[in-house]
PDB file of C-alpha atoms in Angstrom:
ATOM      1  CA  GLY C   1      42.232 141.644  11.072  1.00 61.00           C
ATOM      2  CA  ALA C   2      41.267 139.855  14.212  1.00 66.00           C
ATOM      3  CA  VAL C   3      40.300 142.017  17.148  1.00 86.00           C
ATOM      4  CA  VAL C   4      40.630 141.330  20.829  1.00 91.00           C
ATOM      5  CA  SER C   5      38.704 143.594  23.140  1.00 93.00           C
ATOM      6  CA  GLN C   6      39.750 144.070  26.743  1.00 94.00           C
ATOM      7  CA  HIS C   7      37.676 145.846  29.348  1.00 94.00           C
ATOM      8  CA  PRO C   8      38.050 147.939  31.388  1.00 94.00           C
ATOM      9  CA  SER C   9      41.011 149.998  30.203  1.00 92.00           C
ATOM     10  CA  TRP C  10      41.761 151.160  33.696  1.00 93.00           C
ATOM     11  CA  VAL C  11      40.393 150.627  37.135  1.00 95.00           C
ATOM     12  CA  ILE C  12      41.095 152.104  40.540  1.00 95.00           C
ATOM     13  CA  CYS C  13      39.891 150.182  43.546  1.00 94.00           C
ATOM     14  CA  LYS C  14      40.284 150.011  47.281  1.00 95.00           C
ATOM     15  CA  SER C  15      42.453 147.394  48.898  1.00 96.00           C
ATOM     16  CA  GLY C  16      40.486 144.224  49.620  1.00 96.00           C
ATOM     17  CA  THR C  17      38.061 144.475  46.749  1.00 96.00           C
ATOM     18  CA  SER C  18      37.935 142.167  43.748  1.00 96.00           C
ATOM     19  CA  VAL C  19      38.315 143.306  40.168  1.00 97.00           C
ATOM     20  CA  LYS C  20      37.198 141.476  37.039  1.00 97.00           C
ATOM     21  CA  ILE C  21      38.861 142.030  33.666  1.00 97.00           C
ATOM     22  CA  GLU C  22      37.260 140.765  30.489  1.00 96.00           C
ATOM     23  CA  CYS C  23      38.945 139.674  27.298  1.00 95.00           C
ATOM     24  CA  ARG C  24      36.848 139.018  24.214  1.00 94.00           C
ATOM     25  CA  SER C  25      37.746 137.865  20.751  1.00 91.00           C
ATOM     26  CA  LEU C  26      35.380 139.793  18.531  1.00 89.00           C
ATOM     27  CA  ASP C  27      35.624 138.106  15.169  1.00 84.00           C
ATOM     28  CA  PHE C  28      37.111 134.706  15.793  1.00 85.00           C
ATOM     29  CA  GLN C  29      36.890 131.842  18.226  1.00 86.00           C
ATOM     30  CA  ALA C  30      39.827 131.665  20.571  1.00 83.00           C
ATOM     31  CA  THR C  31      40.472 128.238  21.968  1.00 79.00           C
ATOM     32  CA  THR C  32      43.400 129.610  23.935  1.00 85.00           C
ATOM     33  CA  MET C  33      43.875 132.937  25.624  1.00 91.00           C
ATOM     34  CA  PHE C  34      46.851 134.180  27.570  1.00 92.00           C
ATOM     35  CA  TRP C  35      46.973 136.559  30.497  1.00 95.00           C
ATOM     36  CA  TYR C  36      50.065 138.676  31.051  1.00 95.00           C
ATOM     37  CA  ARG C  37      51.203 141.116  33.656  1.00 95.00           C
ATOM     38  CA  GLN C  38      53.553 143.960  32.856  1.00 92.00           C
ATOM     39  CA  PHE C  39      55.420 146.229  35.229  1.00 87.00           C
ATOM     40  CA  PRO C  40      56.695 149.631  34.078  1.00 82.00           C
ATOM     41  CA  LYS C  41      59.515 149.356  31.570  1.00 77.00           C
ATOM     42  CA  GLN C  42      59.457 145.573  31.821  1.00 81.00           C
ATOM     43  CA  SER C  43      58.426 142.916  29.360  1.00 82.00           C
ATOM     44  CA  LEU C  44      55.315 140.818  29.576  1.00 88.00           C
ATOM     45  CA  MET C  45      55.184 138.160  32.221  1.00 90.00           C
ATOM     46  CA  LEU C  46      52.918 135.256  31.372  1.00 92.00           C
ATOM     47  CA  MET C  47      50.556 134.574  34.242  1.00 95.00           C
ATOM     48  CA  ALA C  48      48.393 131.801  32.875  1.00 94.00           C
ATOM     49  CA  THR C  49      47.107 130.067  29.803  1.00 91.00           C
ATOM     50  CA  SER C  50      43.357 129.906  29.573  1.00 87.00           C
ATOM     51  CA  ASN C  51      41.731 127.083  27.624  1.00 83.00           C
ATOM     52  CA  GLU C  52      38.050 127.098  26.797  1.00 80.00           C
ATOM     53  CA  GLY C  53      36.103 124.642  28.889  1.00 80.00           C
ATOM     54  CA  SER C  54      38.966 123.601  31.117  1.00 82.00           C
ATOM     55  CA  LYS C  55      40.993 124.895  34.003  1.00 86.00           C
ATOM     56  CA  ALA C  56      43.637 127.471  33.348  1.00 90.00           C
ATOM     57  CA  THR C  57      47.309 126.574  33.477  1.00 91.00           C
ATOM     58  CA  TYR C  58      49.148 128.908  35.787  1.00 94.00           C
ATOM     59  CA  GLU C  59      52.809 129.789  35.584  1.00 93.00           C
ATOM     60  CA  GLN C  60      55.047 129.067  38.514  1.00 93.00           C
ATOM     61  CA  GLY C  61      54.716 131.626  41.240  1.00 93.00           C
ATOM     62  CA  VAL C  62      51.279 132.860  40.186  1.00 94.00           C
ATOM     63  CA  GLU C  63      48.661 132.364  42.887  1.00 94.00           C
ATOM     64  CA  LYS C  64      45.651 130.524  41.513  1.00 93.00           C
ATOM     65  CA  ASP C  65      43.383 131.714  44.293  1.00 94.00           C
ATOM     66  CA  LYS C  66      44.448 135.313  43.833  1.00 95.00           C
ATOM     67  CA  PHE C  67      44.063 135.423  40.047  1.00 96.00           C
ATOM     68  CA  LEU C  68      40.948 133.525  39.037  1.00 95.00           C
ATOM     69  CA  ILE C  69      40.624 132.786  35.342  1.00 93.00           C
ATOM     70  CA  ASN C  70      37.467 131.643  33.648  1.00 89.00           C
ATOM     71  CA  HIS C  71      37.224 130.781  29.956  1.00 86.00           C
ATOM     72  CA  ALA C  72      33.576 129.895  29.698  1.00 80.00           C
ATOM     73  CA  SER C  73      33.181 130.361  25.958  1.00 86.00           C
ATOM     74  CA  LEU C  74      35.290 130.486  22.821  1.00 86.00           C
ATOM     75  CA  THR C  75      35.112 134.262  22.789  1.00 90.00           C
ATOM     76  CA  LEU C  76      35.436 135.279  26.416  1.00 92.00           C
ATOM     77  CA  SER C  77      38.006 134.846  29.135  1.00 92.00           C
ATOM     78  CA  THR C  78      37.946 136.708  32.433  1.00 94.00           C
ATOM     79  CA  LEU C  79      40.624 137.413  34.995  1.00 96.00           C
ATOM     80  CA  THR C  80      39.468 138.247  38.502  1.00 96.00           C
ATOM     81  CA  VAL C  81      41.965 139.731  40.910  1.00 97.00           C
ATOM     82  CA  THR C  82      40.560 138.733  44.278  1.00 96.00           C
ATOM     83  CA  SER C  83      41.104 140.766  47.430  1.00 96.00           C
ATOM     84  CA  ALA C  84      43.367 143.135  45.566  1.00 95.00           C
ATOM     85  CA  HIS C  85      46.263 144.803  47.355  1.00 95.00           C
ATOM     86  CA  PRO C  86      48.569 147.624  46.286  1.00 95.00           C
ATOM     87  CA  GLU C  87      51.221 145.145  45.144  1.00 94.00           C
ATOM     88  CA  ASP C  88      48.718 143.837  42.590  1.00 95.00           C
ATOM     89  CA  SER C  89      48.765 147.197  40.857  1.00 95.00           C
ATOM     90  CA  SER C  90      50.036 146.569  37.374  1.00 95.00           C
ATOM     91  CA  PHE C  91      49.176 146.538  33.697  1.00 94.00           C
ATOM     92  CA  TYR C  92      47.326 143.377  32.697  1.00 96.00           C
ATOM     93  CA  ILE C  93      47.088 142.307  29.058  1.00 95.00           C
ATOM     94  CA  CYS C  94      45.302 139.419  27.431  1.00 94.00           C
ATOM     95  CA  SER C  95      45.996 137.838  24.100  1.00 92.00           C
ATOM     96  CA  ALA C  96      44.342 135.256  21.942  1.00 88.00           C
ATOM     97  CA  ASN C  97      45.376 133.121  19.038  1.00 77.00           C
ATOM     98  CA  ARG C  98      43.725 130.754  16.653  1.00 66.00           C
ATOM     99  CA  GLY C  99      45.815 127.681  17.087  1.00 59.00           C
ATOM    100  CA  SER C 100      49.248 128.444  15.710  1.00 58.00           C
ATOM    101  CA  GLU C 101      48.460 131.767  14.119  1.00 66.00           C
ATOM    102  CA  LYS C 102      49.789 135.055  15.297  1.00 72.00           C
ATOM    103  CA  LEU C 103      48.821 136.552  18.583  1.00 80.00           C
ATOM    104  CA  PHE C 104      46.272 139.298  18.913  1.00 86.00           C
ATOM    105  CA  PHE C 105      46.394 141.466  21.995  1.00 90.00           C
ATOM    106  CA  GLY C 106      43.863 143.396  23.961  1.00 91.00           C
ATOM    107  CA  SER C 107      44.515 147.039  24.765  1.00 91.00           C
ATOM    108  CA  GLY C 108      45.404 146.239  28.358  1.00 93.00           C
ATOM    109  CA  THR C 109      43.996 147.153  31.749  1.00 95.00           C
ATOM    110  CA  GLN C 110      45.828 149.425  34.167  1.00 94.00           C
ATOM    111  CA  LEU C 111      44.920 148.375  37.698  1.00 95.00           C
ATOM    112  CA  SER C 112      45.636 150.704  40.583  1.00 95.00           C
ATOM    113  CA  VAL C 113      44.877 149.446  44.073  1.00 95.00           C
ATOM    114  CA  LEU C 114      44.771 152.113  46.776  1.00 94.00           C
TER     115      LEU C 114
ATOM    116  CA  LYS M   1      63.948 126.967  28.482  1.00 82.00           C
ATOM    117  CA  GLN M   2      63.734 129.549  25.709  1.00 87.00           C
ATOM    118  CA  GLU M   3      65.367 132.886  26.445  1.00 91.00           C
ATOM    119  CA  VAL M   4      64.819 135.928  24.273  1.00 94.00           C
ATOM    120  CA  THR M   5      67.183 138.891  24.407  1.00 95.00           C
ATOM    121  CA  GLN M   6      66.699 142.231  22.739  1.00 96.00           C
ATOM    122  CA  ILE M   7      69.490 144.675  22.056  1.00 94.00           C
ATOM    123  CA  PRO M   8      69.674 147.575  22.527  1.00 94.00           C
ATOM    124  CA  ALA M   9      67.368 148.122  25.482  1.00 94.00           C
ATOM    125  CA  ALA M  10      66.904 151.747  24.503  1.00 95.00           C
ATOM    126  CA  LEU M  11      67.633 153.836  21.457  1.00 96.00           C
ATOM    127  CA  SER M  12      67.314 157.536  20.743  1.00 96.00           C
ATOM    128  CA  VAL M  13      67.865 158.758  17.207  1.00 96.00           C
ATOM    129  CA  PRO M  14      67.126 161.792  15.045  1.00 97.00           C
ATOM    130  CA  GLU M  15      64.359 161.608  12.517  1.00 97.00           C
ATOM    131  CA  GLY M  16      65.293 160.053   9.184  1.00 97.00           C
ATOM    132  CA  GLU M  17      67.770 157.478  10.385  1.00 96.00           C
ATOM    133  CA  ASN M  18      67.592 153.840   9.396  1.00 97.00           C
ATOM    134  CA  LEU M  19      67.457 151.582  12.438  1.00 96.00           C
ATOM    135  CA  VAL M  20      68.207 147.985  13.302  1.00 97.00           C
ATOM    136  CA  LEU M  21      66.723 146.321  16.353  1.00 97.00           C
ATOM    137  CA  ASN M  22      68.043 142.947  17.376  1.00 97.00           C
ATOM    138  CA  CYS M  23      66.401 139.908  18.892  1.00 97.00           C
ATOM    139  CA  SER M  24      68.206 136.694  19.786  1.00 97.00           C
ATOM    140  CA  PHE M  25      66.837 133.431  21.113  1.00 96.00           C
ATOM    141  CA  THR M  26      68.484 130.372  22.600  1.00 94.00           C
ATOM    142  CA  ASP M  27      66.328 127.528  21.259  1.00 90.00           C
ATOM    143  CA  SER M  28      66.088 127.344  17.478  1.00 89.00           C
ATOM    144  CA  ALA M  29      63.119 124.945  17.561  1.00 87.00           C
ATOM    145  CA  ILE M  30      60.641 127.690  16.901  1.00 89.00           C
ATOM    146  CA  TYR M  31      57.332 127.822  15.096  1.00 85.00           C
ATOM    147  CA  ASN M  32      57.331 131.523  14.389  1.00 90.00           C
ATOM    148  CA  LEU M  33      58.699 134.843  15.518  1.00 94.00           C
ATOM    149  CA  GLN M  34      56.640 137.972  15.821  1.00 93.00           C
ATOM    150  CA  TRP M  35      57.543 141.632  16.243  1.00 96.00           C
ATOM    151  CA  PHE M  36      55.217 143.911  18.176  1.00 94.00           C
ATOM    152  CA  ARG M  37      54.943 147.575  18.923  1.00 95.00           C
ATOM    153  CA  GLN M  38      53.720 148.860  22.264  1.00 93.00           C
ATOM    154  CA  ASP M  39      52.854 152.473  22.989  1.00 92.00           C
ATOM    155  CA  PRO M  40      52.919 153.629  26.631  1.00 87.00           C
ATOM    156  CA  GLY M  41      49.953 152.305  28.581  1.00 83.00           C
ATOM    157  CA  LYS M  42      48.632 150.392  25.599  1.00 86.00           C
ATOM    158  CA  GLY M  43      48.414 146.835  24.408  1.00 87.00           C
ATOM    159  CA  LEU M  44      50.603 145.288  21.745  1.00 89.00           C
ATOM    160  CA  THR M  45      50.170 145.740  18.029  1.00 90.00           C
ATOM    161  CA  SER M  46      51.510 143.063  15.741  1.00 89.00           C
ATOM    162  CA  LEU M  47      53.943 144.390  13.154  1.00 94.00           C
ATOM    163  CA  LEU M  48      55.360 141.368  11.402  1.00 94.00           C
ATOM    164  CA  LEU M  49      55.124 137.610  11.735  1.00 91.00           C
ATOM    165  CA  ILE M  50      57.800 135.330  10.344  1.00 93.00           C
ATOM    166  CA  GLN M  51      57.152 131.627  10.120  1.00 90.00           C
ATOM    167  CA  SER M  52      60.083 129.340  10.849  1.00 90.00           C
ATOM    168  CA  SER M  53      60.356 128.405   7.164  1.00 92.00           C
ATOM    169  CA  GLN M  54      60.636 132.051   6.100  1.00 94.00           C
ATOM    170  CA  ARG M  55      63.662 134.317   6.130  1.00 95.00           C
ATOM    171  CA  GLU M  56      62.049 137.734   6.083  1.00 96.00           C
ATOM    172  CA  GLN M  57      58.859 139.723   5.988  1.00 96.00           C
ATOM    173  CA  THR M  58      58.268 143.295   4.880  1.00 97.00           C
ATOM    174  CA  SER M  59      55.554 145.798   5.631  1.00 95.00           C
ATOM    175  CA  GLY M  60      56.023 149.373   4.478  1.00 97.00           C
ATOM    176  CA  ARG M  61      59.162 150.795   6.087  1.00 97.00           C
ATOM    177  CA  LEU M  62      59.601 147.706   8.231  1.00 97.00           C
ATOM    178  CA  ASN M  63      61.577 144.625   7.339  1.00 98.00           C
ATOM    179  CA  ALA M  64      62.146 141.699   9.670  1.00 97.00           C
ATOM    180  CA  SER M  65      64.617 138.921   9.022  1.00 97.00           C
ATOM    181  CA  LEU M  66      65.009 135.549  10.668  1.00 97.00           C
ATOM    182  CA  ASP M  67      68.080 133.356  10.896  1.00 96.00           C
ATOM    183  CA  LYS M  68      66.826 130.369  12.814  1.00 93.00           C
ATOM    184  CA  SER M  69      70.118 128.505  12.855  1.00 92.00           C
ATOM    185  CA  SER M  70      71.922 131.336  14.590  1.00 95.00           C
ATOM    186  CA  GLY M  71      68.941 132.251  16.751  1.00 95.00           C
ATOM    187  CA  ARG M  72      68.603 135.814  15.523  1.00 97.00           C
ATOM    188  CA  SER M  73      66.060 138.174  14.119  1.00 98.00           C
ATOM    189  CA  THR M  74      66.418 141.807  13.177  1.00 98.00           C
ATOM    190  CA  LEU M  75      63.806 144.477  12.692  1.00 98.00           C
ATOM    191  CA  TYR M  76      64.879 147.126  10.216  1.00 97.00           C
ATOM    192  CA  ILE M  77      63.074 150.466  10.275  1.00 97.00           C
ATOM    193  CA  ALA M  78      63.769 152.690   7.300  1.00 97.00           C
ATOM    194  CA  ALA M  79      63.631 156.479   7.413  1.00 97.00           C
ATOM    195  CA  SER M  80      62.486 156.641  11.026  1.00 97.00           C
ATOM    196  CA  GLN M  81      59.811 159.133  12.063  1.00 97.00           C
ATOM    197  CA  PRO M  82      58.775 160.568  15.458  1.00 97.00           C
ATOM    198  CA  GLY M  83      55.626 158.468  15.219  1.00 96.00           C
ATOM    199  CA  ASP M  84      57.799 155.358  15.353  1.00 97.00           C
ATOM    200  CA  SER M  85      58.642 156.140  18.984  1.00 97.00           C
ATOM    201  CA  ALA M  86      57.456 153.172  21.035  1.00 96.00           C
ATOM    202  CA  THR M  87      58.706 149.973  22.604  1.00 95.00           C
ATOM    203  CA  TYR M  88      59.364 147.143  20.195  1.00 97.00           C
ATOM    204  CA  LEU M  89      59.042 143.600  21.443  1.00 95.00           C
ATOM    205  CA  CYS M  90      59.876 140.334  19.789  1.00 95.00           C
ATOM    206  CA  ALA M  91      58.167 137.098  20.735  1.00 93.00           C
ATOM    207  CA  VAL M  92      59.279 133.611  19.846  1.00 92.00           C
ATOM    208  CA  THR M  93      56.717 130.846  19.643  1.00 87.00           C
ATOM    209  CA  PRO M  94      58.114 127.360  20.064  1.00 82.00           C
ATOM    210  CA  THR M  95      56.977 124.281  18.231  1.00 77.00           C
ATOM    211  CA  ALA M  96      53.845 122.972  19.860  1.00 65.00           C
ATOM    212  CA  SER M  97      54.045 121.277  23.213  1.00 61.00           C
ATOM    213  CA  GLY M  98      50.927 119.411  24.181  1.00 57.00           C
ATOM    214  CA  GLY M  99      48.980 121.337  21.579  1.00 56.00           C
ATOM    215  CA  SER M 100      49.895 124.730  22.998  1.00 63.00           C
ATOM    216  CA  TYR M 101      51.903 127.486  21.377  1.00 72.00           C
ATOM    217  CA  ILE M 102      53.137 129.626  24.225  1.00 79.00           C
ATOM    218  CA  PRO M 103      55.374 132.517  23.170  1.00 85.00           C
ATOM    219  CA  THR M 104      58.364 133.901  25.022  1.00 88.00           C
ATOM    220  CA  PHE M 105      58.872 137.642  24.941  1.00 91.00           C
ATOM    221  CA  GLY M 106      61.993 139.725  25.024  1.00 93.00           C
ATOM    222  CA  ARG M 107      62.202 142.776  27.300  1.00 91.00           C
ATOM    223  CA  GLY M 108      61.849 145.128  24.378  1.00 94.00           C
ATOM    224  CA  THR M 109      63.728 148.013  22.827  1.00 96.00           C
ATOM    225  CA  SER M 110      62.488 151.448  23.786  1.00 95.00           C
ATOM    226  CA  LEU M 111      62.814 153.708  20.759  1.00 97.00           C
ATOM    227  CA  ILE M 112      62.658 157.480  20.684  1.00 97.00           C
ATOM    228  CA  VAL M 113      62.828 159.277  17.371  1.00 97.00           C
ATOM    229  CA  HIS M 114      63.209 163.006  17.863  1.00 96.00           C
ATOM    230  CA  PRO M 115      62.444 165.622  15.223  1.00 94.00           C
TER     231      PRO M 115
END
C-alpha cells in the first residue's frame, strides 16, 4: 500500500527557534497533502491543505506566518513552525491522498518547545 | 458544515467481546467514509474505506457498515483482543468542492481491551 513518511518523529527545541517537519509520499504522487494538529485525547484539527505548486489553504484561526507550508514537489510537503513557543507543542500529522482515494497518514511528529 | 460524532468516547471491555463503535455525520452528501486506528503517539492507520455507493466493508475481524441516508456508520470488532486497544477514528469525506476532498474527523473512541 501507499506509504507516507514523516520526519522527524519527535523534536525538542528551545523557544524562539524554528522547526521544519517533512512529509513525503514514497510510492505515489500526492497532489494534495493535509497538515493536522492533535492535542492529547483530542481529534485531528486540520491546519491547512497543501497543493503542489501553489499556496497552501489555511483553516480559519491558523496563522500563516507561524506555520509555513511548502509543497514544492508531488512527493514532498514541509511544515515549518517559525519562532516556536511552548503553546505550539503538539502532535503534528500529515496525510496525503491521490485525488479521491483514501487517505494515507504519516507517523506524526511530537513537538515539544521548552 | 459537516459534523462527525463518535459514540462512545471511551470503552473498556474484557477480551473476547464483540464490539460496536458508532459514527454519525450530519451531511449525507459524502464521497466516502474511512475508519482509522491510532495508537498513542503514532499516526493513523487506515482500517476500512467505504465508498458512498457501498453499504459495508470487511477486513478480518472488522466490519464497517454505512447508512448514508441516516448519516451513520458502525465499526464492528469481533472477538476483541488486547492488541485492539487503541483510539478509533472515523473520517467523512464530502463530495468534491473545488476539486478538493477534505475529510472531517470525529473525536474518536478510545478502546481498551483487557485480558
